[in-house]
Amino acid sequence: MKNTKKPSLKKWMGVLLAGGMMASGIAQAEFDRGTMLANTCVGCHGINGISDGPAIPSIGGMSEQYFIDSMKEFRAGERPNTIMTRLAKAYTDQDIADMAKYFAKQKYVQVEQPHDPRAAQLGQRLHNSFCDRCHDAAGTNPEDDSGFLSGQMRAYLEYSLQDYMSGDREYKESRMKRELESMMNRHGDAGLQQLLDYYASGKE
Amino acid sequence: MKNVFSKLTRRQMIQLAAAGIAAPAALALTGCSTTGRKGAGNVVVIGGGFGGSAAAKYLKRYNPELNVTLIEPNKEYITCPGSNWVIGGFHEMKQITHNYNAAKKNGINVMHETVASVDPDKQVIKLASGKTMAYDKLVVSPGIDFKWDVHAGVDENTEKFLPHAYKAGDQTLLLRDQLQSMRQGGTFAMVAPPNPFRCPPGPYERVGMVAHYLKQNNPTAKILILDQKNAFSKQGLFVEGWELNYGQMIEHVKLDDGGKLRSIDVKNKTIDADYGKVKADVINYIPPQKAGKLAVATGLTNESGYCPINQQTFESTIHKNIHVIGDACIAGPMPKSGHSATSQARSCAANIVLAMAGQEPISAKNVNTCYSLVTPDYAISVAAIYDFQDGKIVSVPGSGGVSPMGAAPDVRKMEAIYTQGWYNSIADEVWG
């Protein structure tokens, strides 16, 4: 699920939405294992999984598959991170599956961030040329089973791309490696920043 | 952008309306009560810090029909997390100051009053203003209080001259001001408290922040830590960070090596320890601690000075229908921290809502993540996930732990960025 809001509104919205969800017939879901386990994530990743930290990604609305893959990669030490590799070890496969279900049910809220509108326009073209084929709707469609892009925390995206390019993080799709390298060869760091401006703009 | 947000606002409005209209139906579905609005139950939360504010929020979130009252004397809350950064001179008080406007918007009845007493048998709270309030369930999150009777020479008035700065606010500014007016080449002496106390890495983060200020403004000054224990949280990482960033500026003396405090001469700013007599320019005496006053006065504490609880529901094992969370409670291996308190609030709120619905308690994992800055661009962390097993909170084996020793500067920098992100997210969760 996906939605877009100004950051200032998003939290109490979430609370009301939770009330609404209870009313709409999934009251018990508030107390299922997934909900209670997910409570261990929200201190850093934000209430409903929508982050306020520049380098901490929003995970609310994320696809189940991407969540499960990410947690298992952290747990196995295959994906680099200063803290998730330590935390992920505390969860069983069942825990991870339950949390994935919980976050998949939340709304993805794009966070509006400072950006250069002109660079964002150029970035949109880069996205369309190099990224769009796998990251639909500017990377806001969870059905892609990949991480969110537009409206995701900018610093997080920048560090993630650096991890890929430095070889610290393994590409899941060889296509992404080809496209990213091709974009960097043709447009360099300026292109990378334009792409990040586009995602920070929250446009689709 | 305008287009985007006008579109979104409309979407929000629809959802808000839907949630608002649908909310009354939640009652029957959650099974929390079979009678009307009034019968949903009264839950009172005392204390508007991390634990109390989060508990009030989650109670209302889990059962919107509950009458949730939050009693907190102050109109603003200043967090201890981040207060060391203010002392270090690179962070503003307003960045760590929060209010209760969002709590009110969320439907919580916020009362800025002082609790005079709690009668656990009659389940009635008496306020200093003379009002009384009945509760079905009470959450007590009073934080810590200081023990002024452990060391000779100090009492409640000592903090006016030697700030502990271990409750954030005026104390934070007093310590910052004393640091900034310290003579060149002077000595900043900290007396670090014995276990158990609020925020185990807190004193040592502060040392780094003081050193950060001194390095720029008073580079020949010294920092002396007289520790009332023999080891401290993230010790190896702190010491590595201090040496790397501040050379020999910091000296740490553990309890058995002379740290043991005998007395303090407040007027002459002189500390008498096994180590010898130390005349300091600034003394940061952090007293030994116990559960907050209200917990003690209500008889919720045991001989340890803290509150024994059922570690699944956080209900006091002394008084029924009173739940204690945060620094005041004994939660197994969970450290006394804002993040622990918030995690406990989530688990406690869920179990209160279930209990009021006549349902079985739920076991929830709890979490603590604790970042400490060594410099504004260099941070270290400790993290743990906790399970509930055989009636106790236990750390999940093989998980959590501290940042690696000897890590590259970009790793420390990344953790410094996460430090700020953690603060933003959790403050927003609790007060947003």
XYZ file of C-alpha atoms in Angstrom:
636
model
C 0.000 0.000 0.000
C 1.178 3.458 -0.722
C 0.221 6.959 0.132
C 1.887 10.340 0.152
C 1.760 12.997 2.799
C 3.608 15.850 4.288
C 5.804 14.486 7.051
C 4.131 16.680 9.659
C 0.803 14.986 9.172
C 1.813 11.440 8.784
C 2.046 10.273 12.378
C -1.312 11.045 13.815
C -2.774 9.979 10.528
C -1.233 6.623 11.255
C -2.871 6.464 14.605
C -6.268 7.247 13.180
C -5.729 4.749 10.423
C -4.932 2.120 13.004
C -8.253 2.888 14.627
C -9.896 2.630 11.257
C -8.289 -0.693 10.566
C -9.562 -2.061 13.838
C -13.012 -0.923 12.879
C -12.807 -2.484 9.470
C -12.603 -5.945 10.891
C -8.964 -6.726 11.574
C -8.922 -5.681 15.191
C -7.127 -8.791 16.336
C -4.332 -8.048 13.905
C -3.246 -5.305 16.271
C -2.146 -7.992 18.674
C -0.925 -10.729 16.422
C 2.715 -11.800 16.561
C 3.668 -9.669 13.606
C 2.407 -6.491 15.214
C 4.134 -7.139 18.476
C 7.375 -8.126 16.765
C 7.200 -5.102 14.489
C 7.126 -2.947 17.607
C 10.831 -3.672 17.923
C 11.462 -1.936 14.579
C 9.538 1.298 14.930
C 11.814 3.058 17.420
C 14.267 3.600 14.562
C 12.143 3.047 11.447
C 9.293 5.235 12.679
C 5.758 4.613 13.765
C 3.979 2.578 11.052
C 7.428 2.051 9.534
C 7.766 5.589 8.179
C 11.187 6.919 9.104
C 12.275 10.315 10.353
C 15.979 9.573 10.166
C 17.855 10.644 7.039
C 19.775 7.401 6.632
C 17.156 5.050 8.071
C 14.776 3.731 5.425
C 10.996 3.730 5.629
C 9.763 0.139 5.660
C 5.986 0.647 6.005
C 4.212 -0.789 2.964
C 7.283 -2.700 1.842
C 6.685 -5.924 -0.065
C 6.797 -9.047 2.058
C 9.376 -10.648 -0.183
C 11.765 -7.697 -0.068
C 11.435 -7.453 3.716
C 12.119 -11.178 4.143
C 15.085 -11.120 1.762
C 16.553 -8.061 3.476
C 16.273 -9.465 6.986
C 17.743 -12.821 5.973
C 20.623 -11.124 4.185
C 21.345 -8.992 7.267
C 21.085 -12.041 9.510
C 23.543 -13.965 7.359
C 25.880 -10.971 7.185
C 25.500 -10.859 3.400
C 24.238 -7.304 3.306
C 26.401 -4.693 5.014
C 25.049 -2.540 7.809
C 26.426 -1.258 11.098
C 23.448 -2.367 13.187
C 20.951 -4.504 11.264
C 23.410 -7.371 11.072
C 23.388 -7.471 14.887
C 19.637 -7.044 15.310
C 18.471 -9.435 12.586
C 20.106 -12.380 14.373
C 17.395 -12.177 17.045
C 14.595 -13.212 14.678
C 13.540 -16.645 13.453
C 12.272 -17.272 9.921
C 8.732 -17.263 11.340
C 9.342 -13.942 13.140
C 10.589 -12.396 9.922
C 7.630 -13.700 7.924
C 5.194 -12.321 10.521
C 6.868 -8.903 10.592
C 6.930 -8.832 6.789
C 3.165 -9.338 6.742
C 2.662 -6.529 9.230
C 4.749 -3.996 7.329
C 3.245 -4.997 3.984
C -0.130 -3.989 5.406
C 1.053 -0.497 6.379
C 0.917 2.452 4.030
C 4.084 3.598 2.334
C 4.259 7.321 2.986
C 6.598 9.273 0.736
C 8.573 11.763 2.767
C 9.057 15.191 1.238
C 12.693 16.192 1.409
C 14.841 19.116 0.305
C 15.696 18.832 -3.374
C 16.617 20.897 -6.409
C 13.503 20.889 -8.655
C 15.552 21.374 -11.832
C 17.911 18.549 -10.976
C 14.873 16.445 -10.109
C 13.560 16.927 -13.650
C 16.836 15.672 -15.082
C 16.794 12.872 -12.558
C 13.365 11.818 -13.735
C 14.787 11.294 -17.225
C 17.611 9.214 -15.801
C 15.144 7.164 -13.822
C 13.073 6.547 -16.930
C 16.127 5.478 -18.914
C 17.912 3.319 -16.394
C 15.644 2.330 -13.508
C 11.996 2.443 -14.527
C 11.850 -0.965 -16.140
C 12.241 -2.683 -12.762
C 11.167 0.117 -10.413
C 7.627 0.992 -11.426
C 5.959 4.272 -10.406
C 9.314 5.817 -9.494
C 9.973 2.916 -7.175
C 6.849 3.283 -5.067
C 5.152 0.084 -6.159
C 5.763 -2.689 -3.617
C 4.806 -5.295 -6.200
C 8.261 -4.785 -7.679
C 9.585 -6.639 -4.614
C 12.383 -4.131 -4.301
C 13.164 -1.220 -1.992
C 11.231 2.032 -2.254
C 12.833 4.882 -4.206
C 10.685 8.008 -4.579
C 9.970 9.472 -1.153
C 12.459 7.154 0.498
C 15.056 8.766 2.770
C 17.622 10.416 0.513
C 20.731 9.687 2.561
C 19.664 6.065 2.828
C 19.368 5.777 -0.960
C 22.734 7.443 -1.476
C 24.511 5.120 0.958
C 22.766 2.105 -0.557
C 23.904 3.014 -4.061
C 27.432 3.524 -2.757
C 27.302 0.078 -1.142
C 26.340 -1.438 -4.495
C 28.968 0.447 -6.449
C 31.762 -0.312 -3.973
C 30.918 -4.010 -4.128
C 29.960 -4.167 -0.432
C 26.408 -5.088 -1.360
C 25.742 -7.769 -3.906
C 23.436 -6.971 -6.795
C 20.419 -9.229 -6.885
C 19.930 -8.616 -10.573
C 22.852 -8.356 -12.948
C 20.693 -5.964 -14.906
C 20.861 -3.424 -12.087
C 24.654 -3.570 -12.130
C 24.680 -2.944 -15.884
C 22.199 -0.084 -15.701
C 23.808 1.615 -12.717
C 27.296 1.350 -14.212
C 26.035 2.591 -17.518
C 24.363 5.580 -15.869
C 27.486 6.403 -13.858
C 29.683 6.148 -16.963
C 27.498 8.512 -18.924
C 26.298 10.932 -16.256
C 28.709 10.510 -13.325
C 28.168 11.823 -9.813
C 26.092 14.724 -11.116
C 23.677 12.217 -12.605
C 23.556 10.292 -9.353
C 22.637 13.458 -7.445
C 19.955 14.302 -10.026
C 18.454 10.876 -9.551
C 18.457 11.404 -5.772
C 16.856 14.831 -6.227
C 14.124 13.184 -8.249
C 13.443 10.598 -5.553
C 13.582 13.289 -2.852
C 10.936 15.255 -4.761
C 8.417 12.528 -4.073
C 7.219 12.593 -7.656
C 6.117 9.548 -9.537
C 4.948 19.926 -5.485
C 1.704 21.755 -4.998
C -0.123 19.362 -7.250
C 1.292 16.371 -5.520
C 0.243 17.549 -2.124
C -3.171 18.818 -2.997
C -3.872 15.408 -4.430
C -2.517 13.768 -1.298
C -4.376 15.977 1.056
C -7.591 14.898 -0.542
C -6.598 11.295 -0.096
C -5.770 11.944 3.517
C -9.082 13.635 4.124
C -10.946 10.621 2.859
C -8.943 8.321 5.075
C -9.337 10.549 8.091
C -13.053 10.699 7.549
C -13.267 6.952 7.131
C -11.267 6.362 10.274
C -13.307 8.835 12.251
C -16.636 7.415 11.185
C -15.548 3.867 11.662
C -13.872 4.295 15.049
C -16.877 3.690 17.324
C -17.301 0.233 15.842
C -13.871 -0.753 17.096
C -15.214 -1.437 20.537
C -17.121 -4.564 19.763
C -14.359 -5.914 17.576
C -11.603 -5.471 20.097
C -13.863 -6.972 22.719
C -12.579 -4.483 25.240
C -15.913 -3.649 26.686
C -19.519 -4.432 26.137
C -20.905 -1.174 27.394
C -20.733 2.277 25.854
C -18.037 4.864 25.709
C -17.851 5.351 29.465
C -17.555 1.659 30.079
C -14.419 1.293 27.953
C -12.380 1.928 31.045
C -10.140 4.529 32.571
C -6.437 4.184 32.193
C -4.228 6.812 33.781
C -0.577 7.245 32.894
C 1.670 9.160 35.267
C 4.803 10.673 33.750
C 5.205 12.217 30.285
C 8.672 10.978 29.392
C 9.509 8.296 26.823
C 7.701 5.519 28.716
C 4.586 7.388 29.813
C 4.012 9.325 26.599
C 4.470 6.211 24.479
C 2.196 4.165 26.773
C -0.597 6.732 26.497
C -0.229 6.816 22.729
C -0.253 3.034 22.275
C -3.162 2.534 24.696
C -5.272 4.883 22.604
C -3.993 3.338 19.389
C -4.781 -0.205 20.480
C -8.197 0.703 21.846
C -9.490 4.116 20.740
C -12.462 3.719 23.085
C -10.344 3.799 26.230
C -10.325 6.941 28.336
C -6.612 7.607 28.546
C -5.324 10.341 30.841
C -1.699 11.428 30.929
C -0.608 13.317 34.039
C 2.628 15.259 33.680
C 3.423 18.426 35.636
C 5.496 20.085 32.906
C 4.114 21.496 29.666
C 7.311 20.600 27.866
C 9.537 17.583 28.120
C 13.271 17.839 27.585
C 14.907 14.532 26.752
C 18.094 13.273 28.337
C 19.088 11.730 24.993
C 20.654 14.611 23.102
C 21.308 16.664 26.239
C 24.996 15.727 26.203
C 25.162 17.213 22.702
C 23.868 20.484 24.143
C 26.603 20.360 26.790
C 29.088 19.773 23.960
C 27.966 23.067 22.437
C 26.671 21.879 19.055
C 23.003 21.154 19.743
C 20.160 23.400 20.898
C 17.745 22.846 23.759
C 14.824 23.331 21.393
C 15.954 20.269 19.442
C 15.410 18.094 22.515
C 12.253 19.819 23.781
C 8.847 18.282 23.086
C 5.274 19.084 24.045
C 1.950 17.313 24.440
C -0.029 18.898 21.605
C 0.060 15.730 19.534
C -1.026 13.662 22.529
C -4.056 15.923 22.919
C -4.821 15.620 19.197
C -4.586 11.861 19.537
C -7.448 11.954 22.030
C -5.404 11.656 25.201
C -6.602 13.696 28.153
C -3.399 15.515 29.128
C -3.358 17.048 32.606
C -0.452 19.230 33.660
C -0.747 18.481 37.335
C 1.324 16.964 40.079
C 0.268 13.695 41.687
C 0.162 13.959 45.465
C -0.490 10.285 46.166
C -1.877 7.045 44.824
C -4.112 4.743 46.836
C -3.472 1.330 45.266
C -6.272 -0.381 47.197
C -9.035 2.058 46.307
C -7.437 2.705 42.886
C -7.650 6.431 43.336
C -5.110 9.146 42.516
C -5.000 12.330 44.517
C -3.591 15.387 42.764
C -1.730 18.215 44.440
C -4.577 20.490 43.341
C -6.932 18.467 45.557
C -8.737 16.668 42.729
C -9.093 12.897 42.833
C -9.275 10.447 39.941
C -10.253 6.809 39.856
C -8.488 4.377 37.553
C -9.070 0.855 36.297
C -5.436 0.536 35.268
C -2.559 2.814 36.129
C 0.776 3.118 34.339
C 3.551 4.647 36.396
C 6.580 5.896 34.475
C 8.308 8.230 36.916
C 11.922 7.841 35.819
C 14.609 8.077 38.451
C 15.275 9.908 41.659
C 18.644 10.581 43.268
C 20.023 9.140 46.472
C 21.607 12.089 48.222
C 22.491 10.149 51.365
C 25.187 7.861 49.979
C 28.118 10.272 49.889
C 29.221 12.722 52.558
C 29.031 16.433 51.854
C 26.153 16.401 49.351
C 22.401 16.950 49.598
C 19.469 18.075 47.420
C 20.942 21.567 47.190
C 24.246 20.347 45.765
C 22.806 20.302 42.229
C 22.583 24.092 42.237
C 26.370 24.306 42.446
C 27.523 20.973 41.072
C 25.001 20.082 38.344
C 24.348 16.388 37.808
C 22.608 17.254 34.520
C 21.047 13.796 34.728
C 17.542 15.177 34.352
C 17.644 17.390 31.294
C 16.649 21.050 31.408
C 18.134 23.820 33.539
C 20.690 21.357 34.843
C 21.921 20.759 31.293
C 22.416 24.482 30.711
C 24.092 24.987 34.087
C 26.673 22.324 33.326
C 27.211 23.686 29.821
C 27.721 27.196 31.222
C 30.147 26.006 33.877
C 32.123 24.132 31.216
C 32.244 27.187 28.991
C 33.445 29.459 31.785
C 36.111 27.057 32.995
C 39.633 28.544 33.235
C 42.215 27.530 30.642
C 43.926 24.315 31.618
C 41.338 23.585 34.306
C 39.989 20.228 35.462
C 36.521 18.881 34.712
C 35.828 16.107 37.218
C 32.952 13.666 36.867
C 31.794 11.323 39.583
C 30.099 8.522 37.631
C 27.340 6.632 39.463
C 27.245 3.007 40.644
C 24.948 0.477 38.926
C 22.056 0.382 38.287
C 21.385 3.822 36.868
C 19.684 5.631 34.002
C 21.418 5.358 30.608
C 24.523 3.262 31.307
C 26.609 4.866 28.505
C 25.327 8.376 29.340
C 28.175 9.602 31.548
C 30.763 8.399 29.026
C 29.078 9.979 26.047
C 29.069 13.168 28.089
C 32.815 12.884 28.664
C 33.344 12.799 24.901
C 31.092 15.806 24.400
C 32.939 17.757 27.101
C 36.232 16.766 25.468
C 34.896 17.878 22.085
C 34.172 21.322 23.513
C 37.476 21.537 25.367
C 39.554 20.422 22.381
C 38.354 23.462 20.472
C 38.176 26.002 23.289
C 40.384 24.880 26.137
C 42.822 22.304 24.766
C 45.077 22.094 27.828
C 42.176 21.249 30.148
C 41.818 17.777 31.665
C 38.871 15.479 32.294
C 38.968 13.166 35.295
C 36.334 10.453 35.810
C 36.097 9.004 39.305
C 33.947 5.954 38.727
C 31.863 4.276 41.415
C 32.071 0.959 39.533
C 34.801 -1.094 37.884
C 33.494 -1.374 34.345
C 31.062 0.515 32.157
C 28.961 0.158 29.033
C 30.836 0.041 25.688
C 34.043 0.674 27.669
C 36.503 -0.601 25.075
C 34.839 1.420 22.340
C 34.681 4.592 24.410
C 38.326 4.362 25.455
C 39.378 3.655 21.856
C 37.364 6.655 20.672
C 38.706 8.949 23.380
C 42.324 8.093 22.650
C 41.826 8.449 18.925
C 40.043 11.790 19.127
C 41.265 13.418 22.314
C 44.702 11.911 23.034
C 45.490 11.996 26.735
C 42.861 14.545 27.781
C 40.685 11.981 29.598
C 41.653 9.974 32.664
C 39.275 7.273 33.920
C 39.778 5.922 37.442
C 37.720 2.852 38.248
C 36.316 2.101 41.693
C 39.069 -0.257 42.848
C 41.873 1.899 41.469
C 41.030 4.895 43.620
C 37.724 6.007 42.131
C 35.806 5.341 45.332
C 34.353 8.598 46.571
C 34.708 9.531 50.255
C 33.214 12.994 50.289
C 32.745 16.193 48.339
C 33.452 19.680 49.629
C 30.887 21.484 47.511
C 31.949 25.007 48.495
C 35.629 24.476 47.696
C 34.932 22.201 44.727
C 37.156 19.512 46.157
C 36.590 15.777 45.841
C 38.045 13.364 48.374
C 38.426 9.913 46.834
C 40.689 6.916 47.473
C 42.714 8.371 44.606
C 43.455 11.465 46.700
C 42.046 14.948 46.985
C 41.123 16.588 43.711
C 40.501 20.301 43.398
C 38.401 20.685 40.266
C 37.085 23.654 38.320
C 33.853 21.944 37.343
C 32.418 18.964 39.211
C 29.742 16.850 37.562
C 28.535 14.728 40.461
C 26.012 12.164 39.164
C 24.422 10.716 42.315
C 23.458 7.083 42.885
C 19.889 6.457 41.769
C 16.585 4.789 42.602
C 13.091 4.733 41.156
C 11.253 8.065 40.917
C 9.615 9.543 44.030
C 6.062 8.483 43.218
C 7.081 4.831 42.837
C 8.740 4.905 46.238
C 5.853 6.782 47.881
C 3.294 4.330 46.447
C 5.238 1.386 47.828
C 6.067 -0.028 44.396
C 9.785 -0.476 45.094
C 11.662 -3.296 46.785
C 14.966 -3.288 48.659
C 16.824 -2.541 45.396
C 15.137 0.856 45.180
C 13.435 -0.120 41.911
C 10.065 -1.699 41.079
C 9.619 -5.452 40.659
C 7.161 -6.284 37.871
C 5.678 -9.138 35.914
C 8.146 -8.992 33.039
C 5.505 -9.898 30.464
C 2.809 -7.361 31.348
C 4.851 -4.868 33.410
C 2.235 -5.074 36.156
C 3.695 -4.457 39.586
C 4.149 -7.637 41.607
C 3.361 -5.553 44.690
C 0.179 -3.711 43.659
C -2.384 -5.092 41.221
C -3.550 -2.909 38.328
C -0.482 -0.686 38.516
C 2.049 -1.152 35.743
C 5.561 0.283 36.026
C 7.689 0.960 32.966
C 10.915 2.741 32.117
C 13.861 3.520 34.371
C 11.866 2.791 37.534
C 11.134 -0.881 36.778
C 13.279 -3.980 37.016
C 13.113 -5.430 33.502
C 15.743 -8.165 33.578
C 18.742 -7.313 31.424
C 17.090 -4.320 29.725
C 19.112 -1.179 30.446
C 17.388 1.925 31.762
C 17.065 3.955 28.582
C 14.544 5.960 26.598
C 14.432 3.253 23.967
C 13.855 0.509 26.563
C 11.092 2.585 28.159
C 9.400 3.089 24.783
C 9.616 -0.598 23.954
C 8.205 -1.495 27.367
C 5.393 1.010 26.820
C 4.330 -0.789 23.638
C 4.301 -4.197 25.332
C 2.630 -2.867 28.460
C -0.095 -1.011 26.526
C -0.968 -4.107 24.495
C -1.228 -6.204 27.647
C -3.377 -3.649 29.464
C -5.797 -3.525 26.537
C -5.912 -7.329 26.429
C -6.390 -7.642 30.189
C -9.245 -5.144 30.129
C -10.844 -7.273 27.424
C -10.472 -10.353 29.591
C -7.925 -11.850 27.232
C -4.662 -13.666 27.885
C -1.419 -11.671 27.991
C 0.802 -11.596 24.936
C 4.541 -12.123 24.846
C 6.268 -9.455 22.900
C 9.881 -9.040 22.026
C 11.435 -5.890 23.422
C 14.321 -3.879 22.058
C 16.983 -1.434 23.062
C 19.270 0.432 20.715
C 21.631 2.895 22.243
C 23.860 5.192 20.226
C 26.546 7.321 21.858
C 28.552 10.056 20.221
C 32.275 10.242 20.870
C 32.542 13.268 18.581
C 29.725 14.792 16.511
C 30.937 12.597 13.608
C 31.960 9.488 15.483
C 29.431 7.246 17.207
C 29.276 3.766 18.709
C 26.279 1.651 19.582
C 24.933 -1.220 21.599
C 21.767 -3.043 20.677
C 19.755 -5.959 21.978
C 16.504 -7.770 21.351
C 14.773 -9.340 24.312
C 12.426 -12.292 24.541
C 10.106 -13.349 27.339
C 11.011 -16.866 28.468
C 10.155 -18.830 31.605
C 8.667 -15.769 33.244
C 11.631 -13.509 32.560
C 12.956 -11.040 30.025
C 16.085 -12.499 28.442
C 18.424 -11.242 25.772
C 18.085 -13.326 22.574
C 21.288 -15.367 22.438
C 23.639 -14.645 19.564
C 22.050 -11.322 18.685
C 22.753 -7.706 19.473
C 26.018 -6.526 20.939
C 28.255 -3.546 20.398
C 29.905 -1.892 17.393
C 33.160 -3.518 16.303
C 36.473 -2.303 17.753
C 38.917 -0.719 15.350
C 36.278 0.129 12.756
C 36.998 2.534 9.899
C 36.063 6.228 10.239
C 33.192 5.866 7.750
C 31.588 3.228 9.991
C 31.769 5.563 12.997
C 30.434 8.402 10.878
C 27.551 6.243 9.660
C 26.645 5.460 13.261
C 26.708 9.195 14.034
C 24.197 9.730 11.228
C 22.076 6.881 12.598
C 22.274 8.495 16.049
C 20.406 11.544 14.811
C 18.004 9.397 12.796
C 17.215 7.263 15.812
C 16.518 10.368 17.865
C 14.209 11.863 15.249
C 12.233 8.675 14.735
C 11.749 7.777 18.369
C 10.962 11.332 19.492
C 8.380 11.452 16.762
C 6.948 8.101 17.774
C 6.647 9.219 21.392
C 5.641 12.914 21.144
C 4.646 13.293 17.488
